Amino acid sequence: MNIVNDSTCSWINDLPPRTNIKSLQSNEDSEWLIIGAGYTGLSAARKLGQLYPNQKIILVDAQLAGEGASGRNSGYLVDTTLNDGFTSNKDLDNYKKKTDIYNLGINVVKKFINDYQVDCDWNECGKYFASSKKEDEKILRNFSDTLKKLGFTHNLLSNNELSKRLGSNFYNVALYTKGGVLLHPGKLVRAMIDVLPKNVCLYENSSLLSWSETKDIISCKFKNGRVITKKIIFATNGFLKSLGIKSNYNFPITLTASMTRPLTDDEFKSIGQPKEWGVLPIRPMGATIRMTKDRRILIRNTAEVHNPLKMSESELNKRAINQKIGIKKRFPQLPENIVKSSWSGVVSRTRNSSQIFEKIDNNIFAAGCYNGSGIGVGTLFGEQIAIKATEENSKEIKTIEARRKPTWLPPNPFLNFGVKGRLIYERFKARSDI
Ligand SMILES: Cc1cc2nc3c(=O)[nH]c(=O)nc-3n(C[C@H](O)[C@H](O)[C@H](O)COP(=O)(O)OP(=O)(O)OC[C@H]3O[C@@H](n4cnc5c(N)ncnc54)[C@H](O)[C@@H]3O)c2cc1C
């Protein structure tokens, strides 16, 4: 398995290049092996390193640590989501369980940045669920009822107020939630790499090729070596399925995004000099669009079934055209050529949008499938799956395990047909807001 990420993500390219990168070049034994060094794997390694400072913990990644989805997402640390259909009373209880997990996720990231004094452009500015279609107010009023019952501070906004706040006349209706944070995802994940405990060996560009378990010993094969370990945690999110983990419960989806250069003073004035903001779509396939602290505009408006291992430059360029159009629709006064970078990233989904957090076998654990909430939930699940793997319990694990469990998915080719069909339908429904 060879994962080839594009090297064009501005979040990652904002950071100083890393040094001291090691890959696995020999056979090793360890107490713990963690596969995948995004928010989940890094948090699991940090937690285990703190719990067992004298044990050997190996953390591997197929590419550079933190340069998968964790370094290339849109940077919304969410307290609530709208896109999973939890807008009826019948689902209130499940929705509450979901937001309890989000809340723990926000707290765990907050604690991390406070403990390690991390600068990741943290801004508790809330977020907007917005639509260009006035008739979507119905969906938002319904959602507002749910939020009211659960005590989330929010309010509905219409066109005039929105244009002042966002600097765009595009949106006609929105629901603003006070909770939720915007941040720089690359800076956050880099900090998680930088503070790894001393007893964690990080091997990068080291893809797990195959693994097997005999008599409670797990043997893992890499291109240039083998690791024999007592316990293993799979934290590969969009690549859980390709490693055979919970394969009938998750599937990868590829997203693409683009970001502009910082707007000039004149360009920024032309859109009314708004404060930093983040908009999430009302329909799942609408665009996520964000104004960053340093006046860049980020847009993510694709989600598709695609080969998760690689997206070619020409395929990425095609998607970037859609993103330029999305920015132009919202900011017609800005020049055409301001997009500086476009990139792709892979996430993992389940049928009912529920996450995987599981002991798969005696010594085998997995966490993933966070959809658009992986910053907080991935960090939380990473720490908690490490605790679960030590056979301990916590109040966080109790909350996590009270959620709905992921539901079964049909095998391919039925799965791919079904998902593709659904995405086409959702894209059609969201067509005005892409
Ligand atoms: C464009 C985009 C926008 C998003 N926006 C948001 C957002 O605004 N807010 C939010 O909360 N979430 C968002 N997400 C989702 C979020 O990024 C993910 O949920 C989160 O990063 C998952 O973290 P992770 O550590 O579980 O997985 P990843 O960061 O994907 O890490 C998994 C790692 O496993 C490695 N790996 C895979 N296979 C192997 C193997 N065989 N051997 C070794 N290593 C392997 C990969 O190289 C990868 O680095 C977005 C994602 C994308 C792509």
Coordinates of C-alpha atoms and ligand atoms in Angstrom, one line a residue:
M1 CA 0.0 0.0 0.0
N2 CA 1.5 3.3 -1.1
I3 CA -0.2 6.5 0.0
V4 CA 0.8 9.5 -2.1
N5 CA -0.4 12.8 -0.7
D6 CA -0.2 15.9 -2.8
S7 CA 2.3 18.5 -1.4
T8 CA 0.1 21.5 -2.1
C9 CA -1.7 22.0 1.1
S10 CA -1.2 25.6 2.4
W11 CA -1.8 24.6 6.0
I12 CA 1.1 22.1 5.8
N13 CA 3.3 24.4 3.7
D14 CA 2.8 27.3 6.3
L15 CA 4.9 25.3 8.7
P16 CA 8.7 25.0 8.9
P17 CA 9.9 21.8 7.3
R18 CA 10.5 18.9 9.8
T19 CA 13.9 17.4 10.5
N20 CA 15.0 14.1 12.1
I21 CA 12.5 12.0 10.1
K22 CA 13.2 8.3 10.7
S23 CA 11.7 5.3 8.9
L24 CA 11.5 1.7 10.0
Q25 CA 14.7 -0.1 8.8
S26 CA 15.0 -3.2 11.0
N27 CA 13.1 -5.7 13.0
E28 CA 11.8 -4.4 16.4
D29 CA 9.9 -5.6 19.4
S30 CA 7.5 -3.3 21.3
E31 CA 4.9 -3.3 24.0
W32 CA 2.7 -1.1 21.9
L33 CA 2.3 -0.4 18.2
I34 CA 0.1 2.4 16.8
I35 CA -0.6 2.6 13.1
G36 CA -1.4 6.1 11.8
A37 CA 0.0 9.4 13.1
G38 CA -2.8 11.9 12.8
Y39 CA -4.7 13.4 15.7
T40 CA -5.9 9.9 16.8
G41 CA -2.6 8.0 16.6
L42 CA -0.6 10.9 18.1
S43 CA -3.0 11.3 21.0
A44 CA -3.0 7.6 21.7
A45 CA 0.8 7.6 21.7
R46 CA 1.0 10.7 23.9
K47 CA -1.4 9.1 26.4
L48 CA 0.4 5.7 26.5
G49 CA 3.7 7.5 26.8
Q50 CA 2.4 9.3 29.9
L51 CA 0.9 6.2 31.4
Y52 CA 3.9 3.9 30.7
P53 CA 7.1 6.0 30.6
N54 CA 9.2 2.9 30.7
Q55 CA 7.6 0.9 28.0
K56 CA 8.4 1.0 24.3
I57 CA 5.8 2.5 22.1
I58 CA 6.2 2.5 18.3
L59 CA 4.1 4.9 16.2
V60 CA 4.2 4.5 12.4
D61 CA 2.8 6.4 9.5
A62 CA 2.8 5.6 5.8
Q63 CA 3.6 9.2 5.0
L64 CA 4.9 12.1 7.1
A65 CA 3.1 12.3 10.4
G66 CA 0.2 14.7 10.6
E67 CA 0.1 15.2 6.8
G68 CA -3.0 13.1 6.2
A69 CA -6.4 14.5 6.9
S70 CA -5.3 15.9 10.2
G71 CA -3.0 18.5 8.6
R72 CA -5.3 19.2 5.7
N73 CA -8.8 19.8 7.1
S74 CA -10.9 22.9 7.3
G75 CA -10.1 23.7 11.0
Y76 CA -13.6 23.6 12.5
L77 CA -13.6 22.2 16.0
V78 CA -17.3 21.6 16.3
D79 CA -19.8 21.6 19.2
T80 CA -22.7 20.7 16.9
T81 CA -23.3 19.4 13.4
L82 CA -26.4 19.6 11.2
N83 CA -25.6 17.3 8.3
D84 CA -26.6 14.0 9.8
G85 CA -30.3 14.5 10.0
F86 CA -30.7 14.8 13.7
T87 CA -33.4 17.4 13.5
S88 CA -36.4 15.6 14.7
N89 CA -37.5 15.1 18.3
K90 CA -37.3 11.3 18.0
D91 CA -33.5 11.6 17.5
L92 CA -33.0 14.2 20.3
D93 CA -31.5 11.6 22.6
N94 CA -29.0 10.3 20.1
Y95 CA -28.1 13.9 19.1
K96 CA -27.4 14.7 22.7
K97 CA -25.1 11.7 22.9
K98 CA -23.3 13.0 19.8
T99 CA -22.9 16.5 21.2
D100 CA -21.7 15.2 24.5
I101 CA -18.8 13.6 22.6
Y102 CA -18.2 16.8 20.7
N103 CA -18.1 18.7 24.0
L104 CA -15.5 16.2 25.4
G105 CA -13.5 16.7 22.2
I106 CA -13.4 20.4 22.5
N107 CA -12.3 20.1 26.1
V108 CA -9.5 17.7 25.3
V109 CA -8.1 19.9 22.6
K110 CA -8.4 22.9 24.8
K111 CA -6.5 21.1 27.6
F112 CA -3.8 20.0 25.1
I113 CA -3.2 23.6 23.9
N114 CA -3.2 24.9 27.4
D115 CA -0.9 22.2 28.8
Y116 CA 1.6 22.6 26.0
Q117 CA 1.1 26.3 25.3
V118 CA 0.3 25.6 21.6
D119 CA -0.3 28.5 19.2
C120 CA -2.8 27.1 16.6
D121 CA -4.7 30.3 15.8
W122 CA -7.4 29.3 18.3
N123 CA -10.5 31.4 17.9
E124 CA -13.7 30.7 19.9
C125 CA -15.8 32.7 17.3
G126 CA -18.6 30.1 16.8
K127 CA -19.8 29.2 13.4
Y128 CA -22.6 29.6 10.9
F129 CA -24.9 27.0 9.2
A130 CA -25.9 29.0 6.2
S131 CA -27.8 28.7 2.9
S132 CA -28.4 30.9 -0.1
K133 CA -32.0 29.6 -0.2
K134 CA -34.5 31.4 1.8
E135 CA -36.7 28.3 2.0
D136 CA -34.0 26.5 4.0
E137 CA -35.0 28.6 7.0
K138 CA -37.5 25.8 7.7
I139 CA -34.6 23.4 8.2
L140 CA -32.8 25.9 10.5
R141 CA -35.9 26.6 12.6
N142 CA -36.2 22.8 13.1
F143 CA -32.5 22.6 14.1
S144 CA -33.0 25.7 16.3
D145 CA -35.7 23.8 18.3
T146 CA -33.3 20.9 18.9
L147 CA -30.5 23.3 20.0
K148 CA -32.9 25.1 22.3
K149 CA -33.9 21.9 24.0
L150 CA -30.2 21.1 24.6
G151 CA -29.3 24.5 25.8
F152 CA -26.9 25.6 22.9
T153 CA -26.7 29.4 22.5
H154 CA -27.6 30.3 18.9
N155 CA -29.6 32.6 16.8
L156 CA -31.1 32.9 13.3
L157 CA -29.8 35.5 10.9
S158 CA -31.0 36.8 7.6
N159 CA -29.3 38.4 4.6
N160 CA -28.5 41.9 5.8
E161 CA -26.8 40.9 9.0
L162 CA -25.0 38.0 7.3
S163 CA -23.6 40.3 4.6
K164 CA -22.1 42.5 7.3
R165 CA -20.6 39.6 9.2
L166 CA -19.3 37.6 6.2
G167 CA -18.6 40.3 3.6
S168 CA -20.8 38.3 1.1
N169 CA -24.4 38.8 -0.1
F170 CA -24.6 35.2 -1.1
Y171 CA -26.3 33.8 1.9
N172 CA -29.9 34.5 2.7
V173 CA -30.4 32.6 5.9
A174 CA -28.2 31.2 8.7
L175 CA -28.1 29.8 12.1
Y176 CA -25.2 31.0 14.2
T177 CA -23.9 28.8 17.1
K178 CA -21.8 30.5 19.7
G179 CA -19.9 27.3 20.5
G180 CA -17.3 25.9 18.2
V181 CA -13.7 27.0 17.5
L182 CA -11.8 27.8 14.4
L183 CA -8.1 26.9 14.3
H184 CA -5.1 26.1 12.1
P185 CA -5.2 22.3 11.8
G186 CA -1.5 22.0 10.6
K187 CA -0.2 23.9 13.6
L188 CA -2.3 21.8 16.0
V189 CA -1.1 18.4 14.6
R190 CA 2.5 19.7 14.4
A191 CA 2.4 20.5 18.1
M192 CA 1.2 16.9 18.8
I193 CA 4.2 15.6 16.9
D194 CA 6.6 18.0 18.7
V195 CA 5.5 16.9 22.2
L196 CA 5.5 13.1 21.8
P197 CA 7.0 11.5 25.0
K198 CA 10.6 10.3 24.8
N199 CA 9.6 6.6 24.9
V200 CA 7.6 6.9 21.6
C201 CA 9.6 6.0 18.5
L202 CA 8.0 7.6 15.5
Y203 CA 8.7 6.0 12.1
E204 CA 7.4 7.8 9.1
N205 CA 7.2 6.8 5.4
S206 CA 6.7 3.3 6.8
S207 CA 3.5 1.7 5.5
L208 CA 2.1 -1.3 7.3
L209 CA 1.8 -3.9 4.5
S210 CA 0.2 -6.8 6.4
W211 CA -0.3 -8.1 9.9
S212 CA -1.2 -11.3 11.7
E213 CA -1.9 -12.4 15.3
T214 CA -0.7 -15.7 16.8
K215 CA -1.2 -16.6 20.4
D216 CA -1.5 -13.0 21.6
I217 CA 1.5 -11.8 19.7
I218 CA 1.0 -9.5 16.7
S219 CA 3.4 -9.5 13.9
C220 CA 3.4 -6.5 11.4
K221 CA 5.2 -6.4 8.1
F222 CA 6.7 -3.2 6.7
K223 CA 8.8 -2.7 3.6
N224 CA 12.1 -2.7 5.4
G225 CA 11.3 -4.5 8.7
R226 CA 8.9 -6.2 11.0
V227 CA 7.5 -5.2 14.3
I228 CA 6.4 -7.8 16.9
T229 CA 4.1 -6.2 19.4
K230 CA 1.9 -7.1 22.3
K231 CA -0.8 -4.6 21.6
I232 CA -1.8 -2.7 18.5
I233 CA -4.0 0.3 17.9
F234 CA -5.3 1.1 14.4
A235 CA -5.7 4.9 13.9
T236 CA -5.7 5.0 10.2
N237 CA -9.2 6.5 9.7
G238 CA -9.8 6.7 5.9
F239 CA -7.5 3.6 5.6
L240 CA -9.1 1.4 8.2
K241 CA -11.0 -0.5 5.5
S242 CA -7.9 -1.0 3.4
L243 CA -6.3 -2.7 6.4
G244 CA -9.3 -4.9 6.9
I245 CA -10.4 -3.2 10.1
K246 CA -14.2 -3.1 10.5
S247 CA -14.4 -3.3 6.7
N248 CA -18.2 -3.8 6.7
Y249 CA -18.8 -0.7 8.8
N250 CA -16.7 2.0 7.2
F251 CA -15.7 3.4 3.8
P252 CA -13.2 6.1 2.6
I253 CA -14.4 9.4 1.1
T254 CA -12.0 11.8 -0.6
L255 CA -12.5 15.5 -0.1
T256 CA -10.8 18.4 -1.9
A257 CA -10.2 22.0 -0.7
S258 CA -8.6 25.2 -2.0
M259 CA -7.3 28.3 -0.2
T260 CA -6.5 31.8 -1.5
R261 CA -3.5 33.9 -0.6
P262 CA -4.2 36.5 2.1
L263 CA -6.4 39.3 0.6
T264 CA -4.7 42.6 0.1
D265 CA -5.9 45.6 2.1
D266 CA -7.9 46.9 -0.8
E267 CA -9.5 43.5 -1.5
F268 CA -10.3 43.1 2.2
K269 CA -11.9 46.6 2.3
S270 CA -13.9 45.7 -0.8
I271 CA -15.7 42.9 1.2
G272 CA -16.2 45.1 4.3
Q273 CA -13.3 43.9 6.4
P274 CA -15.1 41.0 8.2
K275 CA -13.8 39.3 11.3
E276 CA -12.7 35.7 11.0
W277 CA -15.7 33.4 10.4
G278 CA -16.6 29.9 9.3
V279 CA -19.7 28.7 7.4
L280 CA -20.9 25.1 7.2
P281 CA -23.5 24.1 4.6
I282 CA -27.0 23.2 5.4
R283 CA -27.0 20.3 2.9
P284 CA -24.2 17.8 3.2
M285 CA -22.7 18.5 -0.2
G286 CA -22.8 22.3 0.0
A287 CA -19.5 24.2 0.5
T288 CA -17.7 24.7 3.7
I289 CA -16.2 28.1 3.5
R290 CA -14.0 30.1 5.9
M291 CA -12.3 33.4 6.3
T292 CA -9.0 32.8 8.2
K293 CA -7.4 35.0 10.8
D294 CA -4.9 36.1 8.2
R295 CA -7.6 37.0 5.6
R296 CA -7.4 33.8 3.4
I297 CA -10.5 32.2 2.1
L298 CA -10.8 28.4 2.3
I299 CA -13.4 26.4 0.5
R300 CA -14.2 22.7 0.5
N301 CA -17.0 21.7 -1.8
T302 CA -16.3 18.1 -3.0
A303 CA -16.8 14.7 -1.3
E304 CA -16.5 11.6 -3.5
V305 CA -15.7 8.0 -3.8
H306 CA -12.2 8.0 -5.2
N307 CA -9.0 6.0 -5.0
P308 CA -7.9 7.0 -1.4
L309 CA -4.2 6.3 -2.1
K310 CA -3.7 9.1 -4.7
M311 CA -5.3 12.0 -6.6
S312 CA -3.4 13.1 -9.7
E313 CA -2.5 16.7 -10.3
S314 CA -4.9 16.9 -13.3
E315 CA -7.8 15.4 -11.2
L316 CA -7.1 17.9 -8.4
N317 CA -7.0 20.8 -10.9
K318 CA -10.5 19.9 -12.2
R319 CA -11.8 20.1 -8.7
A320 CA -10.0 23.4 -8.0
I321 CA -11.9 25.0 -10.9
N322 CA -15.1 24.2 -9.0
Q323 CA -13.6 25.8 -5.9
K324 CA -12.6 29.0 -7.8
I325 CA -16.2 29.2 -9.0
G326 CA -17.5 28.7 -5.4
I327 CA -15.4 31.7 -4.2
K328 CA -16.4 33.9 -7.2
K329 CA -20.1 33.2 -6.5
R330 CA -19.7 34.5 -3.0
F331 CA -17.2 37.3 -3.6
P332 CA -17.7 38.5 -7.2
Q333 CA -15.6 41.7 -6.5
L334 CA -12.4 39.7 -5.8
P335 CA -9.9 38.9 -8.6
E336 CA -10.0 35.5 -10.4
N337 CA -6.4 34.4 -9.6
I338 CA -6.3 34.5 -5.8
V339 CA -6.4 30.7 -5.1
K340 CA -2.9 29.7 -4.0
S341 CA -3.3 26.0 -3.2
S342 CA -5.6 23.1 -3.7
W343 CA -5.3 19.7 -2.0
S344 CA -7.1 16.4 -1.3
G345 CA -7.6 14.4 1.9
V346 CA -9.2 11.2 2.9
V347 CA -11.8 10.7 5.6
S348 CA -13.8 7.7 6.8
R349 CA -17.6 7.4 7.0
T350 CA -20.0 5.0 8.5
R351 CA -23.6 4.5 7.3
N352 CA -25.2 6.2 10.3
S353 CA -22.4 8.7 10.9
S354 CA -21.4 7.0 14.1
Q355 CA -17.8 6.6 15.1
I356 CA -15.7 3.4 15.5
F357 CA -14.2 3.0 19.0
E358 CA -13.5 -0.6 19.6
K359 CA -11.7 -3.5 21.1
I360 CA -11.6 -5.8 18.1
D361 CA -9.8 -8.7 19.7
N362 CA -7.8 -9.2 22.9
N363 CA -4.9 -7.0 22.0
I364 CA -6.3 -5.2 19.0
F365 CA -8.0 -1.8 19.1
A366 CA -9.3 0.7 16.6
A367 CA -10.7 4.3 16.6
G368 CA -11.9 6.4 13.7
C369 CA -14.7 7.6 11.4
Y370 CA -15.4 11.1 12.6
N371 CA -16.7 12.6 9.4
G372 CA -16.3 16.4 9.9
S373 CA -15.6 16.3 13.6
G374 CA -12.2 14.6 13.7
I375 CA -10.2 17.4 15.3
G376 CA -12.0 17.1 18.6
V377 CA -13.3 13.6 18.4
G378 CA -10.1 12.2 16.9
T379 CA -8.0 13.7 19.7
L380 CA -10.5 12.4 22.3
F381 CA -10.8 8.9 20.8
G382 CA -7.0 8.7 20.5
E383 CA -6.5 9.3 24.2
Q384 CA -9.4 7.1 25.3
I385 CA -8.7 4.2 23.0
A386 CA -5.2 4.1 24.7
I387 CA -6.9 4.0 28.1
K388 CA -9.2 1.3 26.9
A389 CA -6.2 -0.7 25.5
T390 CA -4.8 -0.7 29.1
E391 CA -8.0 -2.3 30.3
E392 CA -8.9 0.7 32.3
N393 CA -12.1 2.7 32.2
S394 CA -13.0 6.4 32.3
K395 CA -16.0 8.6 32.4
E396 CA -15.1 9.6 28.8
I397 CA -15.2 6.0 27.6
K398 CA -18.6 5.7 29.2
T399 CA -19.9 8.7 27.2
I400 CA -18.3 7.4 24.0
E401 CA -19.7 3.9 24.4
A402 CA -23.2 5.3 25.0
R403 CA -23.4 6.5 21.4
R404 CA -25.2 4.6 18.6
K405 CA -22.9 1.9 17.1
P406 CA -22.0 2.0 13.4
T407 CA -24.4 -0.1 11.2
W408 CA -23.5 -2.8 8.7
L409 CA -22.6 -1.9 5.1
P410 CA -23.1 -4.1 2.1
P411 CA -19.9 -5.3 0.3
N412 CA -18.6 -3.8 -2.9
P413 CA -19.6 -3.3 -5.7
F414 CA -23.0 -2.6 -4.0
L415 CA -21.5 -0.3 -1.5
N416 CA -19.7 1.9 -4.1
F417 CA -22.9 2.1 -6.3
G418 CA -25.0 3.0 -3.3
V419 CA -22.5 5.7 -2.0
K420 CA -21.9 7.2 -5.4
G421 CA -25.7 7.4 -6.1
R422 CA -26.3 9.0 -2.7
L423 CA -23.5 11.6 -3.3
I424 CA -24.9 12.5 -6.7
Y425 CA -28.3 13.0 -5.2
E426 CA -27.0 15.1 -2.4
R427 CA -24.8 17.1 -4.7
F428 CA -27.9 17.8 -6.9
K429 CA -29.9 19.0 -3.8
A430 CA -27.0 21.3 -2.7
R431 CA -26.2 22.5 -6.2
S432 CA -26.9 26.2 -5.5
D433 CA -24.6 26.2 -2.5
I434 CA -21.6 24.4 -3.9
Ligands
LIG1 C1 -10.6 18.6 3.3 C2 -11.0 18.1 4.7 C3 -11.7 19.0 5.5 C4 -12.1 18.5 6.8 N1 -12.6 19.4 7.7 C5 -12.8 19.1 9.0 C6 -13.1 20.1 9.9 O1 -13.3 21.3 9.6 N2 -13.2 19.7 11.2 C7 -13.0 18.5 11.6 O2 -13.1 18.2 12.8 N3 -12.6 17.5 10.8 C8 -12.5 17.8 9.4 N4 -12.1 16.8 8.6 C9 -11.9 15.5 9.0 C10 -10.6 15.3 9.9 O3 -9.5 15.9 9.2 C11 -10.4 13.9 10.2 O4 -11.5 13.3 10.8 C12 -9.2 13.7 11.2 O5 -8.0 14.3 10.7 C13 -9.0 12.2 11.4 O6 -7.8 12.1 12.2 P1 -7.0 10.7 12.2 O7 -5.8 10.8 13.0 O8 -8.0 9.6 12.7 O9 -6.8 10.3 10.7 P2 -5.7 10.9 9.7 O10 -5.3 12.2 10.0 O11 -6.2 10.5 8.3 O12 -4.4 10.0 10.0 C14 -4.4 8.6 9.6 C15 -3.0 8.3 9.2 O13 -2.8 6.9 9.0 C16 -1.8 6.7 8.0 N5 -1.9 5.4 7.4 C17 -2.9 4.9 6.6 N6 -2.7 3.7 6.2 C18 -1.5 3.3 6.8 C19 -0.7 2.2 6.8 N7 -1.0 1.1 6.1 N8 0.5 2.2 7.5 C20 0.9 3.3 8.2 N9 0.1 4.4 8.3 C21 -1.0 4.4 7.6 C22 -2.1 7.9 7.0 O14 -0.9 8.1 6.3 C23 -2.5 9.0 7.9 O15 -1.5 9.9 8.2 C24 -11.7 17.2 7.2 C25 -11.0 16.4 6.4 C26 -10.6 16.8 5.1 C27 -9.8 15.9 4.3

